[in-house]
C-alpha atoms as a printed R data frame, in Angstrom:
   type eleno elety resid chain resno      x       y       z
1  ATOM     1    CA   MET     A     1 -6.740  -4.616  -4.745
2  ATOM     2    CA   ALA     A     2 -6.824  -0.860  -4.369
3  ATOM     3    CA   LEU     A     3 -3.026  -0.247  -4.078
4  ATOM     4    CA   ARG     A     4 -2.393  -2.212  -7.293
5  ATOM     5    CA   ARG     A     5 -5.052  -0.277  -9.152
6  ATOM     6    CA   LEU     A     6 -3.573   3.009  -7.977
7  ATOM     7    CA   ARG     A     7 -0.076   1.861  -8.869
8  ATOM     8    CA   GLU     A     8 -1.189   0.793 -12.341
9  ATOM     9    CA   ASP     A     9 -3.123   4.048 -12.826
10 ATOM    10    CA   ALA     A    10  0.136   5.894 -12.020
11 ATOM    11    CA   ARG     A    11  1.790   3.708 -14.626
12 ATOM    12    CA   LEU     A    12  4.386   2.443 -12.118
13 ATOM    13    CA   THR     A    13  5.822  -0.990 -11.633
14 ATOM    14    CA   GLN     A    14  6.107  -2.402  -8.166
15 ATOM    15    CA   GLU     A    15  9.844  -1.697  -8.416
16 ATOM    16    CA   GLN     A    16  9.324   1.937  -9.339
17 ATOM    17    CA   LEU     A    17  6.772   2.468  -6.589
18 ATOM    18    CA   ALA     A    18  9.043   0.823  -4.070
19 ATOM    19    CA   GLU     A    19 11.908   3.064  -5.044
20 ATOM    20    CA   LYS     A    20  9.745   6.230  -4.948
21 ATOM    21    CA   ALA     A    21  8.272   5.322  -1.573
22 ATOM    22    CA   GLY     A    22 11.500   4.076  -0.033
23 ATOM    23    CA   LEU     A    23 10.020   0.629   0.494
24 ATOM    24    CA   SER     A    24 11.036  -2.821  -0.712
25 ATOM    25    CA   THR     A    25  9.425  -4.452  -3.698
26 ATOM    26    CA   ASN     A    26  8.437  -7.330  -1.357
27 ATOM    27    CA   ALA     A    27  6.586  -4.851   0.911
28 ATOM    28    CA   ILE     A    28  4.673  -3.489  -2.106
29 ATOM    29    CA   SER     A    29  3.784  -6.940  -3.340
30 ATOM    30    CA   ALA     A    30  2.689  -8.102   0.101
31 ATOM    31    CA   LEU     A    31  0.396  -4.995   0.588
32 ATOM    32    CA   GLU     A    32 -1.127  -5.627  -2.867
33 ATOM    33    CA   ARG     A    33 -1.836  -9.272  -2.049
34 ATOM    34    CA   GLY     A    34 -3.148  -8.554   1.433
35 ATOM    35    CA   ASP     A    35 -0.360 -10.516   3.093
36 ATOM    36    CA   ARG     A    36  0.463  -7.565   5.294
37 ATOM    37    CA   LYS     A    37 -1.454  -5.858   8.000
38 ATOM    38    CA   ARG     A    38 -2.436  -2.206   7.311
39 ATOM    39    CA   PRO     A    39  0.738  -0.238   6.837
40 ATOM    40    CA   TYR     A    40  2.168   2.033   9.472
41 ATOM    41    CA   PRO     A    41  1.149   5.716   9.073
42 ATOM    42    CA   HIS     A    42  4.674   6.621   7.800
43 ATOM    43    CA   THR     A    43  4.399   3.783   5.160
44 ATOM    44    CA   LEU     A    44  1.050   4.946   4.044
45 ATOM    45    CA   ASN     A    45  2.289   8.481   3.819
46 ATOM    46    CA   ALA     A    46  5.312   7.383   1.695
47 ATOM    47    CA   LEU     A    47  3.001   5.437  -0.639
48 ATOM    48    CA   ALA     A    48  0.575   8.427  -0.877
49 ATOM    49    CA   THR     A    49  3.429  10.803  -1.753
50 ATOM    50    CA   ALA     A    50  4.865   8.414  -4.364
51 ATOM    51    CA   LEU     A    51  1.457   7.991  -6.002
52 ATOM    52    CA   GLY     A    52  0.529  11.715  -5.660
53 ATOM    53    CA   LEU     A    53 -2.603  11.022  -3.605
54 ATOM    54    CA   GLY     A    54 -4.580  13.639  -1.726
55 ATOM    55    CA   GLU     A    55 -5.858  13.372   1.855
56 ATOM    56    CA   ASP     A    56 -9.291  11.906   0.793
57 ATOM    57    CA   GLU     A    57 -7.575   9.251  -1.368
58 ATOM    58    CA   VAL     A    58 -5.283   8.358   1.453
59 ATOM    59    CA   ARG     A    59 -8.172   7.825   3.801
60 ATOM    60    CA   ALA     A    60 -9.938   5.705   1.213
61 ATOM    61    CA   LEU     A    61 -6.719   3.684   0.638
62 ATOM    62    CA   ARG     A    62 -6.294   3.078   4.346
63 ATOM    63    CA   MET     A    63 -9.755   1.537   4.453
64 ATOM    64    CA   LEU     A    64 -9.290  -0.529   1.311
65 ATOM    65    CA   ILE     A    65 -5.904  -2.152   2.039
66 ATOM    66    CA   PRO     A    66 -6.885  -5.602   3.334
67 ATOM    67    CA   ARG     A    67 -6.042  -6.726   6.767
68 ATOM    68    CA   ARG     A    68 -4.438 -10.051   7.299
69 ATOM    69    CA   ALA     A    69 -6.535 -12.404   9.368
70 ATOM    70    CA   VAL     A    70 -5.359 -12.517  12.982
71 ATOM    71    CA   ARG     A    71 -5.533 -15.828  14.733
72 ATOM    72    CA   HIS     A    72 -6.199 -15.777  18.426
73 ATOM    73    CA   PRO     A    73 -4.936 -18.618  20.536
74 ATOM    74    CA   GLY     A    74 -7.525 -20.817  22.079
């Protein structure tokens, strides 16, 4: 759970990160649990800014946030 680790390293609660990033607490929670697909680029940028991440860390975070399984009909 990369996002949670980064949030905790920054000593932020989910509520604090949500406020700093302009997201809902539910969105932060869902991303940490892997219940959301990868975030949109603007969401990732907001998280990166709120957490003070550099470009390399953002790329790593993008790869580490779990994807929700997609079910295909059939």
